[in-house]
Amino acid sequence: MRLPESPLLTPLRRCYNVPQCQIVRLRRRNILGACTRAYSYQARPQLHIRERSKSLLRYYSSHVPSDTQTRKSAEVISEDNSSEEWKEPSVAVLGGGITGLATAYYLTQMAPHLKVTLYESSERLGGWLRTKYIDVGDGEVVFEQGPRTLRPNTPAGFVALNLIRDLGLSDQVIKTNKMSAAALNRFIYYPDRLVCMPEPSQGVYAIAWKMLTEPVFKGMYRLLFEYKRPRRPTGLDDESVGSFLARRTGGTDIPDNLVSAVFHGIYAGDIYKLSAKSIIPTQWGMEGAFGSISAGMSQMAKFKNATAEDPDLEEKEKSAFTDNERAIVNETSVYTFRRGIGTLSEALDSSLRNNPNVKIKLGEDVRKIEYDGRSEGIMIYTTQAGESSTNHSYVISTLSGRTLSTLTTSSDDSLIPSLAKTEAVTVMVVNLYYREEDLIPERGFGYLIPRSIPFEQNPEFALGVIFDSDATVGQDTVPGTKFTVMLGGHWWNDFETYPSEEEGAAMAKAVLKRHLKINQEPEMVHASLQKDCIPQYTVGHEQRLKQAHYELLSAYKGKLAVAGNSYTGVGVNDCIKAAKVVAGDVARGNDVTGLEKFTEQKWWEKMIKREQ
């Protein structure tokens, strides 16, 4: 497999690719491997080195003329009783959503001669990235049925920006400036009106008056005394976000009125089930290391590198920026594409289809995944045109954790039971377009709805409303007003059946009528039920994934890795970053699971240990 191009590696590669030298060099210290690991974002544990070396020996031996094979290589081959010919390394990617597409793409870039097969059970690629173009007679409007914007200023966001440039999409980006109304004005609906969240440009006196008079900010004064609250009990390894914040602030007002609304917009989840350790690790770590969040914030400057999400990756990605990427990071709150977020998945799809080393199998349902000890690879069983099986050197699953657990069974028991506990919520997304302009009562990105809102103000169980006309300017070719209403999430967890699309459309119109006083009928409405679309990182998430790491190693010897929104982040940026990391590991021949980070000691754990 080829490595990413680098002037430092080119001379080594030229020498290393001479077939007659391969067998001998495998017996020596792997200098090229050391250089490769230094080139990578993060050195990964080299598992099963002996097994991988034997596999490589068999592969390279088949490419060396018989008169040049060494006695040692013949001995290694004789150790394997398999009579089948060693095949060229191949990787299977399970799932054709944004993570699967990005994973396959990065594999083709990092190891151009690698054979990649992408399996997708449905007849379309893109997963939850779904953009629809609606003809309204004299023009077109864009409806997003899933994610719609990307944030640029995070390590994962840097990875996405570089991917967009490499795909040639930079000229299609439309940006929301940091000083625009959509960036500055974000609202919470409570108890019966829109309340704009404090922002520096509003002025000190206006912010102070709002904090004192608006019920949504009840209990904020208790933040001043957070440092006096007792440290969490010894032995408490995790707790819910709601419980953690209620304990740190001395009441439920802040988590119920403010934090729950924010988490409705990200996870559509219940803050009294979501894991504090997984979702707000910095705050959780501050309490563990310093005794309180306040004390931790005062010490953050001293430990900036220790608490950074991924400083090495951040620096490497930023070093590849052009002036365009730097401008996006410095000036932009969020961004998308003129033809919608689906532009990204379409570009990845096109790149893969034009690559002769990539095979895309749509409508092919994977039924079972087994480790094959003879080939030291993975057998994939599908039901396309009758049950069939294919052997791959590696498999990268971007399926949900729960789905993957059902494919890894032995005697009806999952080999990865920890992933079977992965939960997800269902959301109905309703897009509405009105001919009338300026129906939005206050300019901004939109509003979110907290769990504490009175039932009579939200009987539809809405999570929030996005003012698309303000949030993504430049997509539609006709004037008007556009909204997206999100319904359900954790509020629908106990529902035996979900509302129909017609019922969802009626519910969305009722929300806009009650909250925004919009009585007009929309010209176009589209509702889409997204079942199990957002994984929930519930209490114990990190411990479950740590256990899943060891289960994967035990059952699949580092040949089956995972990536996607079930594991290390639910956002599009998170998925792209995970795809790049796991693809890089596999392209370099590392035996990994994709869950190594959950076995590593956290920064606050290291600090606590030093103090003891």
Coordinates of C-alpha atoms in Angstrom, one line a residue:
M1 CA 0.0 0.0 0.0
R2 CA 1.3 3.4 -0.8
L3 CA 1.8 6.2 1.7
P4 CA 0.8 9.9 1.5
E5 CA 3.3 11.8 -0.7
S6 CA 6.1 13.5 1.3
P7 CA 9.5 14.6 0.2
L8 CA 11.0 12.9 3.2
L9 CA 9.4 9.6 2.3
T10 CA 10.0 9.5 -1.4
P11 CA 13.6 8.2 -1.4
L12 CA 12.7 5.5 1.1
R13 CA 9.7 4.5 -0.9
R14 CA 11.7 4.2 -4.1
C15 CA 14.1 1.8 -2.5
Y16 CA 11.4 0.0 -0.5
N17 CA 9.3 -0.8 -3.6
V18 CA 12.0 -2.9 -5.3
P19 CA 10.4 -6.4 -5.1
Q20 CA 13.7 -8.3 -4.6
C21 CA 14.3 -6.2 -1.4
Q22 CA 11.0 -6.8 0.2
I23 CA 11.6 -10.0 2.0
V24 CA 14.9 -9.0 3.4
R25 CA 13.6 -5.6 4.6
L26 CA 10.7 -7.2 6.4
R27 CA 13.3 -8.8 8.7
R28 CA 14.9 -5.5 9.5
R29 CA 13.8 -2.7 11.7
N30 CA 10.9 -1.0 9.9
I31 CA 12.4 2.4 9.3
L32 CA 9.7 3.3 6.8
G33 CA 7.0 2.4 9.3
A34 CA 8.6 4.7 11.9
C35 CA 8.7 7.6 9.4
T36 CA 5.1 6.9 8.6
R37 CA 4.0 7.0 12.2
A38 CA 5.9 10.3 12.6
Y39 CA 4.1 11.6 9.5
S40 CA 0.7 10.6 10.9
Y41 CA -1.5 12.7 13.1
Q42 CA -1.1 10.5 16.1
A43 CA 1.0 7.4 16.7
R44 CA -1.4 4.4 17.1
P45 CA -0.5 1.2 19.0
Q46 CA 1.0 -1.3 16.7
L47 CA -1.0 -4.4 17.5
H48 CA -0.3 -7.9 16.1
I49 CA 2.9 -7.0 14.5
R50 CA 4.0 -10.6 14.0
E51 CA 0.7 -11.5 12.3
R52 CA 0.8 -8.5 10.0
S53 CA 4.4 -9.2 9.0
K54 CA 3.5 -12.8 8.1
S55 CA 0.6 -11.5 5.9
L56 CA 2.9 -9.0 4.2
L57 CA 5.5 -11.7 3.6
R58 CA 3.0 -13.9 1.9
Y59 CA 1.8 -11.0 -0.3
Y60 CA 5.2 -9.8 -1.3
S61 CA 6.4 -13.4 -1.9
S62 CA 3.8 -13.8 -4.5
H63 CA 5.3 -10.8 -6.4
V64 CA 9.0 -12.0 -6.2
P65 CA 10.4 -14.4 -8.9
S66 CA 11.0 -17.9 -7.5
D67 CA 14.7 -17.7 -8.0
T68 CA 15.0 -14.7 -5.7
Q69 CA 12.9 -16.0 -2.9
T70 CA 14.9 -16.5 0.3
R71 CA 14.9 -19.6 2.4
K72 CA 13.3 -17.7 5.2
S73 CA 10.4 -16.5 3.1
A74 CA 9.7 -20.1 2.1
E75 CA 9.6 -21.1 5.7
V76 CA 7.1 -18.4 6.5
I77 CA 4.8 -19.5 3.6
S78 CA 5.0 -23.1 4.7
E79 CA 3.7 -22.2 8.2
D80 CA 0.4 -21.3 6.6
N81 CA -1.4 -24.5 5.5
S82 CA -3.8 -22.5 3.4
S83 CA -3.6 -23.3 -0.3
E84 CA -5.4 -20.2 -1.5
E85 CA -3.3 -17.5 -3.3
W86 CA -2.6 -14.4 -1.3
K87 CA -4.7 -11.6 -2.7
E88 CA -3.9 -7.9 -3.0
P89 CA -5.0 -6.1 0.2
S90 CA -8.5 -4.7 0.1
V91 CA -10.7 -2.8 2.5
A92 CA -14.5 -2.9 2.9
V93 CA -16.4 0.1 4.1
L94 CA -19.8 -0.5 5.5
G95 CA -22.3 2.3 5.2
G96 CA -22.6 5.0 2.5
G97 CA -23.4 8.0 4.7
I98 CA -21.0 10.9 5.1
T99 CA -18.6 8.9 7.3
G100 CA -18.5 5.9 4.9
L101 CA -18.0 8.2 1.8
A102 CA -15.3 10.2 3.5
T103 CA -13.6 7.0 4.8
A104 CA -13.5 5.4 1.3
Y105 CA -12.3 8.7 -0.2
Y106 CA -9.4 9.1 2.3
L107 CA -8.4 5.5 1.7
T108 CA -8.0 6.2 -2.0
Q109 CA -5.9 9.3 -1.3
M110 CA -3.6 7.7 1.4
A111 CA -3.2 4.3 -0.4
P112 CA -4.0 4.8 -4.1
H113 CA -3.5 1.2 -5.1
L114 CA -5.7 -0.2 -2.3
K115 CA -8.9 -2.0 -3.4
V116 CA -11.9 -0.4 -1.7
T117 CA -15.5 -1.8 -1.6
L118 CA -18.3 0.4 -0.3
Y119 CA -21.4 -1.5 0.9
E120 CA -24.7 0.4 1.3
S121 CA -28.0 -1.3 2.0
S122 CA -30.2 1.4 0.5
E123 CA -30.2 2.6 -3.1
R124 CA -28.7 6.0 -2.4
L125 CA -25.5 7.4 -0.8
G126 CA -25.3 10.3 1.6
G127 CA -27.0 9.0 4.7
W128 CA -28.6 11.8 6.7
L129 CA -27.3 14.4 4.3
R130 CA -30.4 14.9 2.3
T131 CA -31.0 18.0 0.2
K132 CA -34.1 18.5 -1.9
Y133 CA -34.6 21.1 -4.7
I134 CA -38.2 22.2 -4.8
D135 CA -39.7 23.8 -7.9
V136 CA -42.2 26.5 -7.0
G137 CA -43.0 27.6 -10.5
D138 CA -40.9 30.7 -11.0
G139 CA -37.9 29.4 -9.2
E140 CA -36.4 26.9 -6.8
V141 CA -36.0 26.6 -3.1
V142 CA -33.6 24.3 -1.2
F143 CA -35.0 22.1 1.6
E144 CA -32.5 20.4 4.0
Q145 CA -33.9 17.3 5.6
G146 CA -30.8 16.7 7.8
P147 CA -27.7 18.7 8.7
R148 CA -27.5 22.0 7.0
T149 CA -24.5 24.0 8.1
L150 CA -20.9 23.3 9.2
R151 CA -18.8 25.1 11.9
P152 CA -15.3 25.9 10.7
N153 CA -13.4 26.8 13.9
T154 CA -12.7 23.4 15.5
P155 CA -10.1 20.8 14.9
A156 CA -12.7 18.6 13.2
G157 CA -13.9 21.7 11.3
F158 CA -10.3 22.2 10.0
V159 CA -10.4 18.7 8.6
A160 CA -13.7 19.3 6.8
L161 CA -12.4 22.6 5.3
N162 CA -9.4 20.9 3.8
L163 CA -11.6 18.1 2.4
I164 CA -13.8 20.7 0.8
R165 CA -10.8 22.3 -0.9
D166 CA -9.5 19.0 -2.1
L167 CA -12.8 18.2 -3.6
G168 CA -12.9 21.5 -5.5
L169 CA -15.9 22.8 -3.7
S170 CA -14.4 26.1 -2.3
D171 CA -16.2 28.2 -4.8
Q172 CA -19.6 26.8 -3.9
V173 CA -19.4 27.7 -0.2
I174 CA -21.8 30.3 1.2
K175 CA -20.8 31.8 4.5
T176 CA -22.7 33.3 7.5
N177 CA -20.5 36.1 8.7
K178 CA -19.8 36.3 12.4
M179 CA -21.3 39.8 12.6
S180 CA -24.6 38.9 10.8
A181 CA -27.9 38.7 12.6
A182 CA -28.0 34.9 12.0
A183 CA -24.7 34.6 13.9
L184 CA -25.4 37.1 16.7
N185 CA -29.1 36.5 17.4
R186 CA -30.0 33.0 18.7
F187 CA -33.2 32.6 20.7
I188 CA -34.8 30.4 23.3
Y189 CA -38.6 30.2 23.5
Y190 CA -39.6 30.5 27.1
P191 CA -42.1 30.6 28.6
D192 CA -44.3 32.2 25.9
R193 CA -41.9 34.4 23.9
L194 CA -38.6 34.5 22.1
V195 CA -35.7 35.5 24.3
C196 CA -32.4 36.5 22.6
M197 CA -29.4 35.0 24.2
P198 CA -26.8 37.5 25.6
E199 CA -24.1 38.6 23.2
P200 CA -21.4 41.3 23.8
S201 CA -22.7 43.7 21.1
Q202 CA -26.0 44.1 23.1
G203 CA -24.2 46.1 25.7
V204 CA -23.6 45.5 29.4
Y205 CA -26.7 47.2 30.7
A206 CA -29.1 45.5 28.2
I207 CA -27.6 42.1 29.1
A208 CA -27.8 42.8 32.9
W209 CA -31.5 43.9 32.6
K210 CA -32.3 40.8 30.5
M211 CA -30.7 38.5 33.1
L212 CA -32.6 40.1 35.9
T213 CA -36.0 40.2 34.2
E214 CA -36.4 37.2 31.9
P215 CA -37.6 34.0 33.6
V216 CA -35.4 31.8 31.4
F217 CA -32.3 33.2 33.3
K218 CA -33.7 32.3 36.7
G219 CA -30.9 31.0 39.0
M220 CA -28.0 32.4 37.0
Y221 CA -26.7 34.3 40.1
R222 CA -25.9 30.9 41.6
L223 CA -23.0 30.6 39.1
L224 CA -21.2 33.2 41.2
F225 CA -21.0 30.6 44.0
E226 CA -20.3 27.5 42.0
Y227 CA -16.7 27.4 43.3
K228 CA -18.1 26.8 46.8
R229 CA -20.1 23.7 45.8
P230 CA -18.6 20.4 47.0
R231 CA -16.6 18.3 44.6
R232 CA -18.3 15.2 43.1
P233 CA -18.3 12.0 45.3
T234 CA -15.3 9.8 45.1
G235 CA -15.9 6.9 42.7
L236 CA -18.5 8.7 40.6
D237 CA -17.3 7.8 37.1
D238 CA -20.0 9.4 35.1
E239 CA -23.4 11.1 35.4
S240 CA -25.9 12.9 33.3
V241 CA -25.4 16.4 32.0
G242 CA -28.5 17.6 33.9
S243 CA -27.4 16.0 37.1
F244 CA -23.9 17.3 36.8
L245 CA -25.0 20.9 36.2
A246 CA -27.7 20.8 38.8
R247 CA -25.2 19.7 41.3
R248 CA -22.6 22.3 40.3
T249 CA -25.1 25.2 40.3
G250 CA -27.3 24.1 43.2
G251 CA -30.5 23.9 41.3
T252 CA -32.3 22.7 38.1
D253 CA -33.2 26.1 36.7
I254 CA -30.1 26.5 34.5
P255 CA -30.0 23.0 33.1
D256 CA -33.7 22.9 32.5
N257 CA -34.2 26.3 31.0
L258 CA -31.0 26.9 29.1
V259 CA -28.9 23.8 28.7
S260 CA -31.7 21.5 27.7
A261 CA -32.6 23.8 24.8
V262 CA -29.1 23.8 23.5
F263 CA -28.9 20.0 23.7
H264 CA -32.3 19.8 21.9
G265 CA -30.6 21.5 19.0
I266 CA -27.5 19.2 18.9
Y267 CA -28.6 15.8 20.2
A268 CA -32.4 16.1 20.3
G269 CA -31.8 14.4 23.6
D270 CA -32.7 14.4 27.3
I271 CA -30.0 16.1 29.4
Y272 CA -30.9 13.8 32.3
K273 CA -29.7 10.8 30.2
L274 CA -26.8 12.2 28.2
S275 CA -23.3 11.6 29.6
A276 CA -21.5 14.6 31.1
K277 CA -18.2 12.8 30.8
S278 CA -18.6 12.3 27.1
I279 CA -20.4 15.5 26.0
I280 CA -18.9 18.2 28.2
P281 CA -15.6 16.5 29.1
T282 CA -13.8 19.8 29.8
Q283 CA -16.2 20.9 32.5
W284 CA -16.3 17.4 33.9
G285 CA -12.5 17.3 34.0
M286 CA -12.3 20.7 35.6
E287 CA -14.3 19.6 38.6
G288 CA -12.2 16.4 38.8
A289 CA -8.9 18.2 38.6
F290 CA -9.6 21.5 40.4
G291 CA -12.7 20.9 42.5
S292 CA -15.0 23.2 40.5
I293 CA -15.6 24.6 37.1
S294 CA -14.8 28.1 38.2
A295 CA -11.4 27.0 39.6
G296 CA -10.7 25.1 36.4
M297 CA -11.4 28.1 34.2
S298 CA -9.0 30.2 36.2
Q299 CA -6.3 27.6 35.5
M300 CA -7.0 26.8 31.9
A301 CA -4.3 29.0 30.5
K302 CA -1.7 26.9 32.3
F303 CA -3.0 23.7 30.9
K304 CA -4.1 24.8 27.4
N305 CA -2.2 22.1 25.6
A306 CA -3.3 19.4 28.0
T307 CA -7.0 20.2 27.6
A308 CA -6.9 20.8 23.8
E309 CA -9.1 18.4 21.9
D310 CA -6.4 17.3 19.4
P311 CA -3.5 19.8 19.2
D312 CA -1.4 17.8 16.8
L313 CA -4.2 17.3 14.3
E314 CA -5.2 21.0 14.6
E315 CA -1.7 22.3 13.8
K316 CA -1.3 19.9 10.8
E317 CA -4.7 20.7 9.3
K318 CA -4.2 24.5 9.8
S319 CA -0.7 24.3 8.2
A320 CA -2.4 23.1 5.0
F321 CA -4.8 26.1 4.8
T322 CA -4.9 28.5 1.9
D323 CA -6.0 32.1 2.3
N324 CA -9.5 31.0 1.6
E325 CA -9.7 28.5 4.5
R326 CA -8.1 31.1 6.9
A327 CA -10.7 33.6 5.9
I328 CA -13.6 31.2 6.5
V329 CA -12.2 30.4 10.0
N330 CA -11.6 34.0 10.9
E331 CA -14.8 35.6 9.5
T332 CA -17.5 32.8 9.4
S333 CA -19.9 31.5 12.1
V334 CA -21.2 28.7 9.9
Y335 CA -21.2 27.8 6.2
T336 CA -22.9 25.6 3.7
F337 CA -23.1 25.3 -0.1
R338 CA -25.2 27.0 -2.7
R339 CA -26.8 23.7 -3.6
G340 CA -27.1 22.5 -0.1
I341 CA -25.1 20.3 2.2
G342 CA -25.8 17.4 -0.2
T343 CA -23.1 18.9 -2.4
L344 CA -20.5 17.4 -0.1
S345 CA -21.8 13.8 -0.3
E346 CA -22.3 14.2 -4.1
A347 CA -18.7 15.3 -4.6
L348 CA -17.4 12.3 -2.6
D349 CA -19.7 10.0 -4.5
S350 CA -18.4 11.3 -7.8
S351 CA -14.8 11.0 -6.8
L352 CA -15.3 7.4 -5.8
R353 CA -17.2 6.4 -8.9
N354 CA -14.4 7.7 -11.1
N355 CA -11.8 5.7 -9.2
P356 CA -11.1 2.3 -10.9
N357 CA -10.0 0.8 -7.5
V358 CA -13.4 1.5 -5.9
K359 CA -16.4 -0.7 -6.1
I360 CA -19.8 0.6 -4.8
K361 CA -22.4 -1.9 -4.0
L362 CA -25.8 -0.3 -3.5
G363 CA -28.8 -2.3 -2.2
E364 CA -26.5 -4.9 -0.7
D365 CA -27.4 -5.8 2.8
V366 CA -24.5 -7.1 5.0
R367 CA -25.8 -10.0 7.1
K368 CA -22.8 -11.2 9.0
I369 CA -19.1 -10.3 9.6
E370 CA -16.6 -13.0 10.6
Y371 CA -12.9 -13.1 11.3
D372 CA -11.1 -15.6 9.0
G373 CA -8.1 -17.1 10.8
R374 CA -6.7 -18.7 7.6
S375 CA -6.4 -15.4 5.7
E376 CA -6.2 -13.2 8.8
G377 CA -8.9 -11.1 7.1
I378 CA -12.6 -10.5 7.5
M379 CA -15.4 -12.4 5.7
I380 CA -18.5 -10.4 4.8
Y381 CA -21.7 -12.2 4.1
T382 CA -24.4 -10.4 2.0
T383 CA -27.7 -11.4 0.5
Q384 CA -27.3 -9.7 -2.9
A385 CA -28.4 -12.3 -5.6
G386 CA -28.5 -15.0 -3.0
E387 CA -26.2 -15.2 0.0
S388 CA -22.5 -14.7 -0.9
S389 CA -19.3 -14.0 1.0
T390 CA -16.2 -11.9 0.3
N391 CA -12.9 -11.7 2.0
H392 CA -11.2 -8.4 2.9
S393 CA -8.0 -7.5 4.6
Y394 CA -9.8 -4.9 6.7
V395 CA -13.3 -3.8 7.3
I396 CA -14.3 -0.3 8.5
S397 CA -17.9 -0.1 9.8
T398 CA -19.6 3.3 9.7
L399 CA -22.9 1.7 10.7
S400 CA -24.6 2.5 14.0
G401 CA -23.2 0.7 17.0
R402 CA -26.4 -1.2 17.5
T403 CA -26.6 -2.4 13.9
L404 CA -23.0 -3.5 13.9
S405 CA -23.6 -5.6 17.0
T406 CA -26.2 -7.6 15.2
L407 CA -23.8 -8.4 12.4
T408 CA -21.1 -9.7 14.7
T409 CA -22.7 -12.8 16.2
S410 CA -21.6 -16.2 17.2
S411 CA -24.2 -18.8 18.3
D412 CA -26.8 -16.0 18.4
D413 CA -24.7 -13.9 20.8
S414 CA -23.1 -10.7 19.7
L415 CA -19.3 -10.6 19.8
I416 CA -19.5 -6.9 20.6
P417 CA -22.3 -6.7 23.2
S418 CA -21.3 -3.3 24.4
L419 CA -22.4 -1.7 21.1
A420 CA -25.8 -3.3 21.4
K421 CA -26.6 -0.7 24.1
T422 CA -26.2 2.2 21.7
E423 CA -29.4 4.4 21.8
A424 CA -30.7 6.8 19.2
V425 CA -33.7 9.2 18.8
T426 CA -36.1 9.8 15.9
V427 CA -36.7 13.3 14.6
M428 CA -39.3 14.6 12.1
V429 CA -37.9 17.5 10.0
V430 CA -40.5 19.8 8.4
N431 CA -39.5 22.3 5.8
L432 CA -41.9 25.2 5.0
Y433 CA -41.7 27.9 2.3
Y434 CA -44.0 30.9 2.3
R435 CA -44.3 33.4 -0.6
E436 CA -44.5 36.3 1.8
E437 CA -41.3 37.9 2.7
D438 CA -40.3 39.1 6.2
L439 CA -42.5 36.8 8.2
I440 CA -39.7 36.2 10.7
P441 CA -40.5 38.5 13.7
E442 CA -36.9 38.9 14.8
R443 CA -33.8 38.4 12.6
G444 CA -31.6 35.6 13.7
F445 CA -30.6 31.9 13.3
G446 CA -33.7 30.5 14.9
Y447 CA -34.9 29.4 18.4
L448 CA -34.7 26.3 20.6
I449 CA -37.2 25.0 23.1
P450 CA -36.2 23.9 26.6
R451 CA -37.7 20.9 28.5
S452 CA -39.2 23.3 31.0
I453 CA -41.6 25.0 28.6
P454 CA -45.3 24.7 29.7
F455 CA -47.0 21.9 27.8
E456 CA -49.7 24.2 26.4
Q457 CA -47.0 26.1 24.6
N458 CA -45.5 23.0 23.0
P459 CA -48.0 20.2 22.7
E460 CA -46.4 19.1 19.4
F461 CA -43.1 18.3 21.2
A462 CA -41.1 20.6 19.0
L463 CA -37.3 20.9 19.6
G464 CA -36.7 24.1 17.8
V465 CA -37.2 26.2 14.6
I466 CA -34.6 27.4 12.2
F467 CA -35.0 30.7 10.3
D468 CA -33.6 29.3 7.0
S469 CA -34.2 32.6 5.2
D470 CA -31.6 34.2 7.6
A471 CA -29.4 31.3 8.4
T472 CA -28.6 30.2 4.8
V473 CA -28.9 33.2 2.5
G474 CA -28.1 32.6 -1.2
Q475 CA -29.5 29.2 -1.9
D476 CA -33.0 30.0 -3.2
T477 CA -33.7 31.6 -6.5
V478 CA -37.1 33.1 -5.5
P479 CA -37.9 35.5 -2.6
G480 CA -40.0 34.4 0.4
T481 CA -39.6 33.1 3.9
K482 CA -38.3 29.6 4.7
F483 CA -38.4 27.7 8.0
T484 CA -37.4 24.3 9.3
V485 CA -39.3 22.9 12.3
M486 CA -37.8 19.9 14.2
L487 CA -40.2 17.7 16.1
G488 CA -39.8 14.7 18.5
G489 CA -36.4 13.5 19.6
H490 CA -36.3 12.1 23.1
W491 CA -39.9 13.3 23.7
W492 CA -41.0 10.5 21.3
N493 CA -38.9 7.8 23.0
D494 CA -42.0 6.1 24.4
F495 CA -44.2 6.5 21.3
E496 CA -45.3 3.2 19.8
T497 CA -46.0 4.9 16.4
Y498 CA -44.8 8.2 15.0
P499 CA -46.9 10.9 13.4
S500 CA -47.4 10.6 9.6
E501 CA -45.8 13.2 7.3
E502 CA -49.2 14.9 6.9
E503 CA -49.6 15.1 10.7
G504 CA -46.1 16.4 11.0
A505 CA -46.7 19.2 8.5
A506 CA -49.9 20.2 10.4
M507 CA -48.0 20.1 13.7
A508 CA -45.2 22.3 12.3
K509 CA -47.7 24.9 11.1
A510 CA -49.3 24.9 14.5
V511 CA -46.0 25.6 16.1
L512 CA -45.3 28.6 13.8
K513 CA -48.8 30.0 14.4
R514 CA -48.6 29.8 18.2
H515 CA -45.0 30.9 18.6
L516 CA -44.5 33.4 15.7
K517 CA -48.1 34.4 14.9
I518 CA -47.8 33.2 11.3
N519 CA -51.3 32.5 10.1
Q520 CA -50.5 32.3 6.3
E521 CA -50.6 29.0 4.5
P522 CA -47.2 27.9 3.2
E523 CA -46.8 27.4 -0.5
M524 CA -44.7 24.3 -0.1
V525 CA -44.3 21.9 2.9
H526 CA -42.2 18.8 3.1
A527 CA -42.0 16.5 6.2
S528 CA -39.5 13.7 6.6
L529 CA -39.3 11.2 9.5
Q530 CA -35.7 10.4 10.3
K531 CA -35.7 7.2 12.4
D532 CA -32.9 6.7 14.8
C533 CA -31.0 9.5 13.2
I534 CA -29.1 10.9 16.2
P535 CA -27.1 8.5 18.5
Q536 CA -27.4 9.3 22.2
Y537 CA -24.2 9.3 24.3
T538 CA -26.0 8.3 27.5
V539 CA -24.3 7.8 30.9
G540 CA -21.6 5.2 30.7
H541 CA -20.9 5.9 27.0
E542 CA -17.1 6.1 27.4
Q543 CA -16.9 2.9 29.5
R544 CA -19.0 1.0 27.0
L545 CA -16.8 2.1 24.1
K546 CA -13.7 1.2 26.0
Q547 CA -15.1 -2.3 26.5
A548 CA -16.2 -2.4 22.8
H549 CA -12.5 -1.7 21.9
Y550 CA -11.3 -4.8 23.7
E551 CA -14.2 -6.9 22.3
L552 CA -13.3 -5.8 18.8
L553 CA -9.7 -6.7 19.4
S554 CA -10.6 -10.1 20.8
A555 CA -13.0 -11.1 18.1
Y556 CA -11.5 -9.5 15.0
K557 CA -7.8 -9.0 15.9
G558 CA -7.7 -5.3 14.8
K559 CA -9.1 -6.0 11.4
L560 CA -12.5 -4.5 12.1
A561 CA -12.6 -0.8 12.9
V562 CA -15.4 1.6 13.5
A563 CA -16.1 5.3 12.8
G564 CA -19.2 7.4 12.7
N565 CA -21.7 9.3 14.8
S566 CA -22.3 6.4 17.2
Y567 CA -18.8 6.9 18.7
T568 CA -16.8 10.1 18.7
G569 CA -19.2 12.9 17.8
V570 CA -22.6 13.3 16.1
G571 CA -21.8 16.3 13.8
V572 CA -20.7 16.1 10.2
N573 CA -17.3 17.5 11.0
D574 CA -16.8 14.9 13.7
C575 CA -17.7 12.1 11.2
I576 CA -15.2 13.5 8.6
K577 CA -12.4 13.7 11.2
A578 CA -13.1 10.1 12.4
A579 CA -13.1 8.9 8.8
K580 CA -9.7 10.5 8.2
V581 CA -8.1 9.1 11.3
V582 CA -9.3 5.5 10.9
A583 CA -8.5 5.5 7.1
G584 CA -5.0 6.7 7.9
D585 CA -4.5 3.9 10.4
V586 CA -5.7 1.3 8.0
A587 CA -3.8 2.7 5.0
R588 CA -0.6 2.3 7.1
G589 CA -1.4 -1.3 7.9
N590 CA -2.1 -0.7 11.6
D591 CA -4.4 -3.1 13.4
V592 CA -6.9 -0.8 15.1
T593 CA -10.5 -0.6 16.3
G594 CA -11.2 3.2 15.9
L595 CA -11.9 3.3 19.7
E596 CA -8.3 3.6 21.0
K597 CA -9.0 7.1 22.5
F598 CA -11.4 5.5 25.0
T599 CA -8.5 3.5 26.5
E600 CA -6.3 6.5 27.0
Q601 CA -6.0 8.3 30.3
K602 CA -7.7 11.7 30.3
W603 CA -5.9 14.9 31.1
W604 CA -7.7 15.4 34.4
E605 CA -7.0 11.8 35.4
K606 CA -3.3 12.4 34.9
M607 CA -3.5 15.6 37.0
I608 CA -5.4 13.9 39.8
K609 CA -2.9 11.0 39.8
R610 CA 0.1 13.4 40.1
E611 CA -1.6 15.1 43.1
Q612 CA -2.1 11.8 44.9

